[in-house]
Amino acid sequence: MARGELRIYLGAAPGVGKTYTMLEEAHRRAGRGTDVVVALVETHGRRHTQAMIGDLEVVPRRTVGYRGAEFTELDVAAVLARAPELAVVDELAHTNVPGCAHAKRWQDVQELLSAGIDVLTTVNVQHLESLNDVVARITGVEQRETVPDAVVRAAEQVELVDMTPEALRRRMAHGNIYRPEKVDAALGNYFRTGNLTALRELALLWLADKVEDQLGRYRADNRISATWETRERVVVALTGGSEGDTLIRRAARIATRTASPRSGGGADLMAVHVTRNDGLIGADPAALARQRVLVESLGGTYHQVAGADVAHALLDFARAVNATQIVLGASSRGRFAQLFSAGVGVTTTALSGTIDVHLVPHERAGRGRSRRRMPVGLSRGRRTAGFVTVLLGLPALTALLRVGPALSLTNDILLFLVAVVAVALIGGRWPALLAAVSGSLMLNWFFTAPVGRFTIAETGNLLALAIFVIVAIAVSWVVDQAARTTRQAAQAGADAQTLATVAGSVLRGDRPLLALLGRLRETFTLESVTLLENGVVVAEAGGPPCTHAADADAEVTVDDHLVMLLKGRPLRAGDRRIVEAFAAQAALAVRQERLAAEAATARPLAEADRMRTALLAAVSHDLRNPLASAKAAVASLRSAEVHFDDNDRAELLETADESLDRLTRLVTNLLDMSRLQAGALGVTPIAVGAEEVVPRALDDLGPPGRTVAVHIPDDLPYVHADPGLLERVLVNLAANALRYSPADRPPVITASALGETVEVRVIDHGPGIPPDRWDDVFLPFQRLGDRDNHVGVGLGLALSRGLTEAMSGTLTPEETPGGGLTMIVALPTTAGA
């Protein structure tokens, strides 16, 4: 029996329309003549979803008793007995009540699929096992019901049911998802705009990853090696040479100018370096480290692959990542060398197929490769031992053959050949070459007729001696090359291990520059490592810093300004390459720390300057009005020219009192803001309940405060805050909400717990503020459309945010569904403080 097909409707959150879309597909299939049953659909009281079931056949659910209560679950046996062609099963991640055949609903679905029944089902992204912890960190809600990713990935079709966060929140506000009494709590917790945006991105990325996997499998199954331009990708090949920076920048410009068919933005930038697959030392690691940083700073990624043939390895990588363009440097080899080999650029271009290849000229193009000194294969001691073996061993062998039983010339040549191989194993190339030449002369003088002369009577003997010399030289060369290769591979492995250790230690450190210098000192057992900039010590590790190159055992120039001095022992040539890689990373760490310090220094200075300018403007305008009103009222009362009755005198006194109160509030706000800026505001946090502070804040507002609706649950945890400061924050927010709320829709204050945080929301239904101006409302001395442009210095929200942050909380705006602005005060609970 053929296995059934699974189609999954994936959503970012409840309410996006997964079940509705699934039922639409069920009706479409039924209209085509497919035998369809509704095995289980959860309508959650949504009338549109319930109506969508329509005339589809519904299989009755199974009733399961558990702990004195009854629950309904999917009746798998009934569906199997009915044997439809297609079954509709909602909520794939659901956990069954104990007593069912399977613990999870996805296991019920697997049984239906095994019976040859096609299944339509739904799942939300937060229920995917791989994303469970990510969703918990975003929303603060841990999902206990999960489904393995492999189950969803194995589906024949996964369709995303998408909806923007704004549209979903409007649907929620209209009561189309949850019951009215749950709407406010949902909008303020799980269904916040930020949460929905993040969940939507997770769903899109997860599905895009599945589509990429499907495309890769399809190409592999059908043996498609040609590039499919589903997305523009630019690959730049790096050798570690000086031309690398030029190639990276050129490739970045190409990627920026190239629009991707799928995203409409720039192309992906990928840098790749092909290393030798024998593990031997290739490019300069310091240069590659600098180029990797440059690639990543331009938004690209760095990759390294191994291959015997650079061109083929490069093309294999490009096809594997579905690249559309390759950027290469023009060949550095001279014209004579190009006569014998086409080179990487020409070979890549010839074999690239549909991939565009850009050959970029640079300063070293056509000038020939720079010659690097070959590393020594064997130590000096072994080479000396080889020469000694030649000087002592060959005469000894000659003497033994002369005094021993007479042998044929062929046997003598074989014994001398064994001696040459032994010398090659001991001392390498040059001692073996000396042994070959010396052995041929000794064989000629002592063992070839006529003996005692450097002449050869027989042509066969001449050929035998010639073959001996050729074989001896060839063997000595091969042995020496093997020794060099072994030593070079060991050095490359040690270098790689060192760099990997360095990377790990630096990434784990809080101060990467000091960690880098400290690791360098430990790796090479140095007394001290000092980084100088124009002669001034920037950083040091170890003993007393070395301030002069003459006092150092090694000096590494990083750039025109930075020099690294090492004291303790001289550096070997092989070690210098690794130290240069350290130095390159140290220069980058210096620049990053300096930029961070400059940014931290400039920010408060700029803020203070802006504050001073705004304060002068505010004082010259906003403080003048209450002063003028109070002075006019008092001057009128003191005037002897006009007689005021009791009502007039009371009105003037009230005007003076209101103006002075206004002036007091303005001056208090200005003083508190200055204390906040100076870090001198006294904060005394204690455990306090929101149900205590909110009524006091509304009382401060007088009669208008009594119109504000308050919804605070009885079990709300205590917050860790200063009661007086929290009251001032709520007074400012509530006054702002009252000022712009319609008369028939007064503000609402709600509170809810989210993990170890309590959120107090001040909700108004006024004109609101455009989201792109939300940050501006918290700038001191700024007025936007939601503020009174005739009263106050524009400090209310700025001061409220400052006071909230002084209590380790946050104050953020949010759009009120249906119009208006919601201010959210988030404070830690006593458990989270």
PDB file of N, CA, C and O in Angstrom, residues 324-387:
ATOM      1  N   THR A 324      26.633  32.672  -9.043  1.00  0.00           N
ATOM      2  CA  THR A 324      26.369  33.163 -10.399  1.00  0.00           C
ATOM      3  C   THR A 324      27.555  33.913 -10.982  1.00  0.00           C
ATOM      4  O   THR A 324      27.630  34.090 -12.195  1.00  0.00           O
ATOM      5  N   GLN A 325      28.488  34.373 -10.132  1.00  0.00           N
ATOM      6  CA  GLN A 325      29.641  35.122 -10.611  1.00  0.00           C
ATOM      7  C   GLN A 325      30.869  34.760  -9.777  1.00  0.00           C
ATOM      8  O   GLN A 325      30.760  34.521  -8.571  1.00  0.00           O
ATOM      9  N   ILE A 326      32.024  34.708 -10.448  1.00  0.00           N
ATOM     10  CA  ILE A 326      33.302  34.450  -9.779  1.00  0.00           C
ATOM     11  C   ILE A 326      34.244  35.598 -10.109  1.00  0.00           C
ATOM     12  O   ILE A 326      34.354  36.012 -11.271  1.00  0.00           O
ATOM     13  N   VAL A 327      34.925  36.110  -9.096  1.00  0.00           N
ATOM     14  CA  VAL A 327      35.908  37.182  -9.270  1.00  0.00           C
ATOM     15  C   VAL A 327      37.289  36.617  -8.986  1.00  0.00           C
ATOM     16  O   VAL A 327      37.527  36.071  -7.897  1.00  0.00           O
ATOM     17  N   LEU A 328      38.193  36.729  -9.964  1.00  0.00           N
ATOM     18  CA  LEU A 328      39.551  36.204  -9.849  1.00  0.00           C
ATOM     19  C   LEU A 328      40.549  37.312 -10.166  1.00  0.00           C
ATOM     20  O   LEU A 328      40.251  38.224 -10.947  1.00  0.00           O
ATOM     21  N   GLY A 329      41.717  37.201  -9.602  1.00  0.00           N
ATOM     22  CA  GLY A 329      42.793  38.099  -9.985  1.00  0.00           C
ATOM     23  C   GLY A 329      43.488  37.604 -11.240  1.00  0.00           C
ATOM     24  O   GLY A 329      43.610  36.396 -11.474  1.00  0.00           O
ATOM     25  N   ALA A 330      43.928  38.546 -12.086  1.00  0.00           N
ATOM     26  CA  ALA A 330      44.690  38.157 -13.269  1.00  0.00           C
ATOM     27  C   ALA A 330      45.957  37.428 -12.840  1.00  0.00           C
ATOM     28  O   ALA A 330      46.519  37.677 -11.767  1.00  0.00           O
ATOM     29  N   SER A 331      46.429  36.500 -13.661  1.00  0.00           N
ATOM     30  CA  SER A 331      47.554  35.645 -13.296  1.00  0.00           C
ATOM     31  C   SER A 331      48.801  36.463 -12.999  1.00  0.00           C
ATOM     32  O   SER A 331      49.142  37.403 -13.733  1.00  0.00           O
ATOM     33  N   SER A 332      49.497  36.109 -11.932  1.00  0.00           N
ATOM     34  CA  SER A 332      50.762  36.757 -11.577  1.00  0.00           C
ATOM     35  C   SER A 332      51.952  36.098 -12.252  1.00  0.00           C
ATOM     36  O   SER A 332      53.074  36.602 -12.141  1.00  0.00           O
ATOM     37  N   ARG A 333      51.738  34.984 -12.930  1.00  0.00           N
ATOM     38  CA  ARG A 333      52.840  34.260 -13.553  1.00  0.00           C
ATOM     39  C   ARG A 333      53.327  34.995 -14.804  1.00  0.00           C
ATOM     40  O   ARG A 333      52.566  35.695 -15.483  1.00  0.00           O
ATOM     41  N   GLY A 334      54.587  34.817 -15.104  1.00  0.00           N
ATOM     42  CA  GLY A 334      55.157  35.410 -16.301  1.00  0.00           C
ATOM     43  C   GLY A 334      54.688  34.699 -17.563  1.00  0.00           C
ATOM     44  O   GLY A 334      54.087  33.624 -17.521  1.00  0.00           O
ATOM     45  N   ARG A 335      54.995  35.303 -18.711  1.00  0.00           N
ATOM     46  CA  ARG A 335      54.537  34.730 -19.981  1.00  0.00           C
ATOM     47  C   ARG A 335      55.177  33.374 -20.253  1.00  0.00           C
ATOM     48  O   ARG A 335      54.550  32.483 -20.832  1.00  0.00           O
ATOM     49  N   PHE A 336      56.436  33.208 -19.848  1.00  0.00           N
ATOM     50  CA  PHE A 336      57.106  31.927 -20.093  1.00  0.00           C
ATOM     51  C   PHE A 336      56.403  30.800 -19.345  1.00  0.00           C
ATOM     52  O   PHE A 336      56.188  29.715 -19.886  1.00  0.00           O
ATOM     53  N   ALA A 337      56.013  31.052 -18.108  1.00  0.00           N
ATOM     54  CA  ALA A 337      55.322  30.026 -17.317  1.00  0.00           C
ATOM     55  C   ALA A 337      53.963  29.702 -17.903  1.00  0.00           C
ATOM     56  O   ALA A 337      53.498  28.561 -17.848  1.00  0.00           O
ATOM     57  N   GLN A 338      53.294  30.705 -18.508  1.00  0.00           N
ATOM     58  CA  GLN A 338      51.977  30.474 -19.074  1.00  0.00           C
ATOM     59  C   GLN A 338      52.022  29.597 -20.327  1.00  0.00           C
ATOM     60  O   GLN A 338      50.995  29.058 -20.751  1.00  0.00           O
ATOM     61  N   LEU A 339      53.210  29.450 -20.954  1.00  0.00           N
ATOM     62  CA  LEU A 339      53.335  28.578 -22.110  1.00  0.00           C
ATOM     63  C   LEU A 339      53.145  27.114 -21.734  1.00  0.00           C
ATOM     64  O   LEU A 339      52.692  26.303 -22.544  1.00  0.00           O
ATOM     65  N   PHE A 340      53.500  26.761 -20.482  1.00  0.00           N
ATOM     66  CA  PHE A 340      53.455  25.368 -20.049  1.00  0.00           C
ATOM     67  C   PHE A 340      52.160  25.033 -19.301  1.00  0.00           C
ATOM     68  O   PHE A 340      51.801  23.873 -19.177  1.00  0.00           O
ATOM     69  N   SER A 341      51.464  26.043 -18.760  1.00  0.00           N
ATOM     70  CA  SER A 341      50.229  25.801 -18.018  1.00  0.00           C
ATOM     71  C   SER A 341      49.293  26.981 -18.212  1.00  0.00           C
ATOM     72  O   SER A 341      49.716  28.137 -18.143  1.00  0.00           O
ATOM     73  N   ALA A 342      48.011  26.694 -18.453  1.00  0.00           N
ATOM     74  CA  ALA A 342      47.057  27.775 -18.730  1.00  0.00           C
ATOM     75  C   ALA A 342      46.831  28.677 -17.523  1.00  0.00           C
ATOM     76  O   ALA A 342      46.531  29.849 -17.666  1.00  0.00           O
ATOM     77  N   GLY A 343      46.966  28.119 -16.322  1.00  0.00           N
ATOM     78  CA  GLY A 343      46.742  28.924 -15.127  1.00  0.00           C
ATOM     79  C   GLY A 343      45.324  28.816 -14.610  1.00  0.00           C
ATOM     80  O   GLY A 343      44.401  28.351 -15.290  1.00  0.00           O
ATOM     81  N   VAL A 344      45.129  29.266 -13.362  1.00  0.00           N
ATOM     82  CA  VAL A 344      43.834  29.132 -12.699  1.00  0.00           C
ATOM     83  C   VAL A 344      42.769  29.964 -13.395  1.00  0.00           C
ATOM     84  O   VAL A 344      41.648  29.514 -13.631  1.00  0.00           O
ATOM     85  N   GLY A 345      43.080  31.217 -13.748  1.00  0.00           N
ATOM     86  CA  GLY A 345      42.087  32.093 -14.350  1.00  0.00           C
ATOM     87  C   GLY A 345      41.571  31.564 -15.670  1.00  0.00           C
ATOM     88  O   GLY A 345      40.348  31.495 -15.901  1.00  0.00           O
ATOM     89  N   VAL A 346      42.472  31.152 -16.543  1.00  0.00           N
ATOM     90  CA  VAL A 346      42.060  30.648 -17.851  1.00  0.00           C
ATOM     91  C   VAL A 346      41.285  29.337 -17.699  1.00  0.00           C
ATOM     92  O   VAL A 346      40.256  29.125 -18.349  1.00  0.00           O
ATOM     93  N   THR A 347      41.773  28.442 -16.836  1.00  0.00           N
ATOM     94  CA  THR A 347      41.089  27.161 -16.638  1.00  0.00           C
ATOM     95  C   THR A 347      39.695  27.365 -16.057  1.00  0.00           C
ATOM     96  O   THR A 347      38.729  26.733 -16.490  1.00  0.00           O
ATOM     97  N   THR A 348      39.589  28.255 -15.087  1.00  0.00           N
ATOM     98  CA  THR A 348      38.283  28.522 -14.478  1.00  0.00           C
ATOM     99  C   THR A 348      37.309  29.088 -15.504  1.00  0.00           C
ATOM    100  O   THR A 348      36.144  28.691 -15.571  1.00  0.00           O
ATOM    101  N   THR A 349      37.777  30.023 -16.308  1.00  0.00           N
ATOM    102  CA  THR A 349      36.919  30.615 -17.333  1.00  0.00           C
ATOM    103  C   THR A 349      36.454  29.566 -18.336  1.00  0.00           C
ATOM    104  O   THR A 349      35.285  29.528 -18.733  1.00  0.00           O
ATOM    105  N   ALA A 350      37.354  28.671 -18.729  1.00  0.00           N
ATOM    106  CA  ALA A 350      37.013  27.652 -19.721  1.00  0.00           C
ATOM    107  C   ALA A 350      36.002  26.650 -19.191  1.00  0.00           C
ATOM    108  O   ALA A 350      35.169  26.132 -19.944  1.00  0.00           O
ATOM    109  N   LEU A 351      36.058  26.349 -17.890  1.00  0.00           N
ATOM    110  CA  LEU A 351      35.202  25.308 -17.316  1.00  0.00           C
ATOM    111  C   LEU A 351      34.006  25.864 -16.552  1.00  0.00           C
ATOM    112  O   LEU A 351      33.241  25.089 -15.971  1.00  0.00           O
ATOM    113  N   SER A 352      33.825  27.179 -16.532  1.00  0.00           N
ATOM    114  CA  SER A 352      32.815  27.795 -15.665  1.00  0.00           C
ATOM    115  C   SER A 352      31.387  27.572 -16.153  1.00  0.00           C
ATOM    116  O   SER A 352      30.436  27.681 -15.368  1.00  0.00           O
ATOM    117  N   GLY A 353      31.197  27.294 -17.421  1.00  0.00           N
ATOM    118  CA  GLY A 353      29.839  27.097 -17.931  1.00  0.00           C
ATOM    119  C   GLY A 353      29.039  28.380 -17.889  1.00  0.00           C
ATOM    120  O   GLY A 353      29.440  29.410 -18.451  1.00  0.00           O
ATOM    121  N   THR A 354      27.895  28.381 -17.173  1.00  0.00           N
ATOM    122  CA  THR A 354      27.014  29.555 -17.123  1.00  0.00           C
ATOM    123  C   THR A 354      27.416  30.551 -16.045  1.00  0.00           C
ATOM    124  O   THR A 354      26.777  31.596 -15.908  1.00  0.00           O
ATOM    125  N   ILE A 355      28.447  30.243 -15.268  1.00  0.00           N
ATOM    126  CA  ILE A 355      28.896  31.172 -14.220  1.00  0.00           C
ATOM    127  C   ILE A 355      29.758  32.256 -14.862  1.00  0.00           C
ATOM    128  O   ILE A 355      30.717  31.951 -15.579  1.00  0.00           O
ATOM    129  N   ASP A 356      29.431  33.515 -14.603  1.00  0.00           N
ATOM    130  CA  ASP A 356      30.235  34.616 -15.118  1.00  0.00           C
ATOM    131  C   ASP A 356      31.546  34.692 -14.353  1.00  0.00           C
ATOM    132  O   ASP A 356      31.557  34.594 -13.112  1.00  0.00           O
ATOM    133  N   VAL A 357      32.659  34.882 -15.084  1.00  0.00           N
ATOM    134  CA  VAL A 357      33.982  34.973 -14.457  1.00  0.00           C
ATOM    135  C   VAL A 357      34.561  36.346 -14.763  1.00  0.00           C
ATOM    136  O   VAL A 357      34.626  36.774 -15.919  1.00  0.00           O
ATOM    137  N   HIS A 358      34.977  37.065 -13.706  1.00  0.00           N
ATOM    138  CA  HIS A 358      35.603  38.376 -13.840  1.00  0.00           C
ATOM    139  C   HIS A 358      37.088  38.236 -13.511  1.00  0.00           C
ATOM    140  O   HIS A 358      37.435  37.869 -12.376  1.00  0.00           O
ATOM    141  N   LEU A 359      37.961  38.526 -14.447  1.00  0.00           N
ATOM    142  CA  LEU A 359      39.405  38.545 -14.214  1.00  0.00           C
ATOM    143  C   LEU A 359      39.822  39.992 -13.969  1.00  0.00           C
ATOM    144  O   LEU A 359      39.738  40.835 -14.880  1.00  0.00           O
ATOM    145  N   VAL A 360      40.247  40.278 -12.750  1.00  0.00           N
ATOM    146  CA  VAL A 360      40.525  41.649 -12.340  1.00  0.00           C
ATOM    147  C   VAL A 360      42.035  41.897 -12.376  1.00  0.00           C
ATOM    148  O   VAL A 360      42.796  41.165 -11.723  1.00  0.00           O
ATOM    149  N   PRO A 361      42.507  42.905 -13.116  1.00  0.00           N
ATOM    150  CA  PRO A 361      43.940  43.220 -13.113  1.00  0.00           C
ATOM    151  C   PRO A 361      44.368  43.832 -11.787  1.00  0.00           C
ATOM    152  O   PRO A 361      43.570  44.451 -11.080  1.00  0.00           O
ATOM    153  N   HIS A 362      45.652  43.653 -11.471  1.00  0.00           N
ATOM    154  CA  HIS A 362      46.195  44.208 -10.225  1.00  0.00           C
ATOM    155  C   HIS A 362      47.669  44.482 -10.432  1.00  0.00           C
ATOM    156  O   HIS A 362      48.233  44.216 -11.504  1.00  0.00           O
ATOM    157  N   GLU A 363      48.333  44.996  -9.413  1.00  0.00           N
ATOM    158  CA  GLU A 363      49.704  45.457  -9.557  1.00  0.00           C
ATOM    159  C   GLU A 363      50.670  44.338  -9.916  1.00  0.00           C
ATOM    160  O   GLU A 363      51.640  44.544 -10.653  1.00  0.00           O
ATOM    161  N   ARG A 364      50.439  43.125  -9.411  1.00  0.00           N
ATOM    162  CA  ARG A 364      51.389  42.032  -9.617  1.00  0.00           C
ATOM    163  C   ARG A 364      51.059  41.169 -10.825  1.00  0.00           C
ATOM    164  O   ARG A 364      51.732  40.180 -11.083  1.00  0.00           O
ATOM    165  N   ALA A 365      50.010  41.546 -11.580  1.00  0.00           N
ATOM    166  CA  ALA A 365      49.614  40.744 -12.731  1.00  0.00           C
ATOM    167  C   ALA A 365      50.740  40.683 -13.759  1.00  0.00           C
ATOM    168  O   ALA A 365      51.280  41.700 -14.180  1.00  0.00           O
ATOM    169  N   GLY A 366      51.123  39.449 -14.162  1.00  0.00           N
ATOM    170  CA  GLY A 366      52.127  39.245 -15.201  1.00  0.00           C
ATOM    171  C   GLY A 366      53.556  39.453 -14.771  1.00  0.00           C
ATOM    172  O   GLY A 366      54.474  39.339 -15.588  1.00  0.00           O
ATOM    173  N   ARG A 367      53.810  39.739 -13.498  1.00  0.00           N
ATOM    174  CA  ARG A 367      55.180  40.002 -13.048  1.00  0.00           C
ATOM    175  C   ARG A 367      55.884  38.765 -12.528  1.00  0.00           C
ATOM    176  O   ARG A 367      57.028  38.847 -12.089  1.00  0.00           O
ATOM    177  N   GLY A 368      55.218  37.651 -12.520  1.00  0.00           N
ATOM    178  CA  GLY A 368      55.828  36.438 -11.982  1.00  0.00           C
ATOM    179  C   GLY A 368      55.541  36.297 -10.506  1.00  0.00           C
ATOM    180  O   GLY A 368      55.338  37.286  -9.794  1.00  0.00           O
ATOM    181  N   ARG A 369      55.518  35.083 -10.050  1.00  0.00           N
ATOM    182  CA  ARG A 369      55.232  34.821  -8.644  1.00  0.00           C
ATOM    183  C   ARG A 369      56.421  35.204  -7.781  1.00  0.00           C
ATOM    184  O   ARG A 369      57.572  35.016  -8.178  1.00  0.00           O
ATOM    185  N   SER A 370      56.131  35.725  -6.630  1.00  0.00           N
ATOM    186  CA  SER A 370      57.213  36.043  -5.693  1.00  0.00           C
ATOM    187  C   SER A 370      57.827  34.757  -5.173  1.00  0.00           C
ATOM    188  O   SER A 370      57.116  33.812  -4.831  1.00  0.00           O
ATOM    189  N   ARG A 371      59.122  34.734  -5.137  1.00  0.00           N
ATOM    190  CA  ARG A 371      59.837  33.515  -4.702  1.00  0.00           C
ATOM    191  C   ARG A 371      59.924  33.480  -3.185  1.00  0.00           C
ATOM    192  O   ARG A 371      60.361  34.446  -2.556  1.00  0.00           O
ATOM    193  N   ARG A 372      59.505  32.376  -2.641  1.00  0.00           N
ATOM    194  CA  ARG A 372      59.632  32.194  -1.199  1.00  0.00           C
ATOM    195  C   ARG A 372      60.706  31.177  -0.919  1.00  0.00           C
ATOM    196  O   ARG A 372      60.858  30.193  -1.635  1.00  0.00           O
ATOM    197  N   ARG A 373      61.439  31.407   0.111  1.00  0.00           N
ATOM    198  CA  ARG A 373      62.523  30.512   0.485  1.00  0.00           C
ATOM    199  C   ARG A 373      61.956  29.166   0.899  1.00  0.00           C
ATOM    200  O   ARG A 373      61.040  29.075   1.705  1.00  0.00           O
ATOM    201  N   MET A 374      62.483  28.118   0.271  1.00  0.00           N
ATOM    202  CA  MET A 374      62.018  26.773   0.593  1.00  0.00           C
ATOM    203  C   MET A 374      62.382  26.414   2.024  1.00  0.00           C
ATOM    204  O   MET A 374      63.511  26.653   2.459  1.00  0.00           O
ATOM    205  N   PRO A 375      61.477  25.866   2.765  1.00  0.00           N
ATOM    206  CA  PRO A 375      61.815  25.466   4.119  1.00  0.00           C
ATOM    207  C   PRO A 375      62.804  24.310   4.126  1.00  0.00           C
ATOM    208  O   PRO A 375      62.834  23.484   3.231  1.00  0.00           O
ATOM    209  N   VAL A 376      63.634  24.300   5.127  1.00  0.00           N
ATOM    210  CA  VAL A 376      64.660  23.246   5.243  1.00  0.00           C
ATOM    211  C   VAL A 376      63.981  21.932   5.597  1.00  0.00           C
ATOM    212  O   VAL A 376      63.161  21.864   6.501  1.00  0.00           O
ATOM    213  N   GLY A 377      64.334  20.850   4.823  1.00  0.00           N
ATOM    214  CA  GLY A 377      63.687  19.573   5.056  1.00  0.00           C
ATOM    215  C   GLY A 377      64.225  18.853   6.272  1.00  0.00           C
ATOM    216  O   GLY A 377      63.478  18.307   7.059  1.00  0.00           O
ATOM    217  N   LEU A 378      65.580  18.801   6.413  1.00  0.00           N
ATOM    218  CA  LEU A 378      66.201  18.072   7.520  1.00  0.00           C
ATOM    219  C   LEU A 378      67.045  19.029   8.340  1.00  0.00           C
ATOM    220  O   LEU A 378      67.520  20.057   7.857  1.00  0.00           O
ATOM    221  N   SER A 379      67.255  18.660   9.578  1.00  0.00           N
ATOM    222  CA  SER A 379      68.035  19.513  10.461  1.00  0.00           C
ATOM    223  C   SER A 379      69.519  19.499  10.061  1.00  0.00           C
ATOM    224  O   SER A 379      69.992  18.612   9.341  1.00  0.00           O
ATOM    225  N   ARG A 380      70.248  20.496  10.556  1.00  0.00           N
ATOM    226  CA  ARG A 380      71.678  20.591  10.256  1.00  0.00           C
ATOM    227  C   ARG A 380      72.424  19.372  10.789  1.00  0.00           C
ATOM    228  O   ARG A 380      73.362  18.870  10.157  1.00  0.00           O
ATOM    229  N   GLY A 381      72.035  18.868  11.928  1.00  0.00           N
ATOM    230  CA  GLY A 381      72.707  17.706  12.494  1.00  0.00           C
ATOM    231  C   GLY A 381      72.591  16.484  11.608  1.00  0.00           C
ATOM    232  O   GLY A 381      73.561  15.739  11.417  1.00  0.00           O
ATOM    233  N   ARG A 382      71.389  16.279  11.027  1.00  0.00           N
ATOM    234  CA  ARG A 382      71.219  15.120  10.150  1.00  0.00           C
ATOM    235  C   ARG A 382      72.010  15.277   8.860  1.00  0.00           C
ATOM    236  O   ARG A 382      72.566  14.306   8.336  1.00  0.00           O
ATOM    237  N   ARG A 383      72.075  16.504   8.331  1.00  0.00           N
ATOM    238  CA  ARG A 383      72.866  16.702   7.118  1.00  0.00           C
ATOM    239  C   ARG A 383      74.353  16.461   7.394  1.00  0.00           C
ATOM    240  O   ARG A 383      75.074  15.847   6.589  1.00  0.00           O
ATOM    241  N   THR A 384      74.821  16.914   8.549  1.00  0.00           N
ATOM    242  CA  THR A 384      76.224  16.666   8.921  1.00  0.00           C
ATOM    243  C   THR A 384      76.496  15.178   9.062  1.00  0.00           C
ATOM    244  O   THR A 384      77.534  14.657   8.599  1.00  0.00           O
ATOM    245  N   ALA A 385      75.531  14.480   9.697  1.00  0.00           N
ATOM    246  CA  ALA A 385      75.694  13.024   9.832  1.00  0.00           C
ATOM    247  C   ALA A 385      75.747  12.349   8.474  1.00  0.00           C
ATOM    248  O   ALA A 385      76.472  11.363   8.256  1.00  0.00           O
ATOM    249  N   GLY A 386      74.998  12.859   7.497  1.00  0.00           N
ATOM    250  CA  GLY A 386      75.024  12.303   6.152  1.00  0.00           C
ATOM    251  C   GLY A 386      76.376  12.454   5.489  1.00  0.00           C
ATOM    252  O   GLY A 386      76.903  11.510   4.870  1.00  0.00           O
ATOM    253  N   PHE A 387      76.989  13.648   5.607  1.00  0.00           N
ATOM    254  CA  PHE A 387      78.310  13.871   5.021  1.00  0.00           C
ATOM    255  C   PHE A 387      79.363  12.984   5.689  1.00  0.00           C
ATOM    256  O   PHE A 387      80.262  12.429   5.032  1.00  0.00           O
TER     257      PHE A 387
END
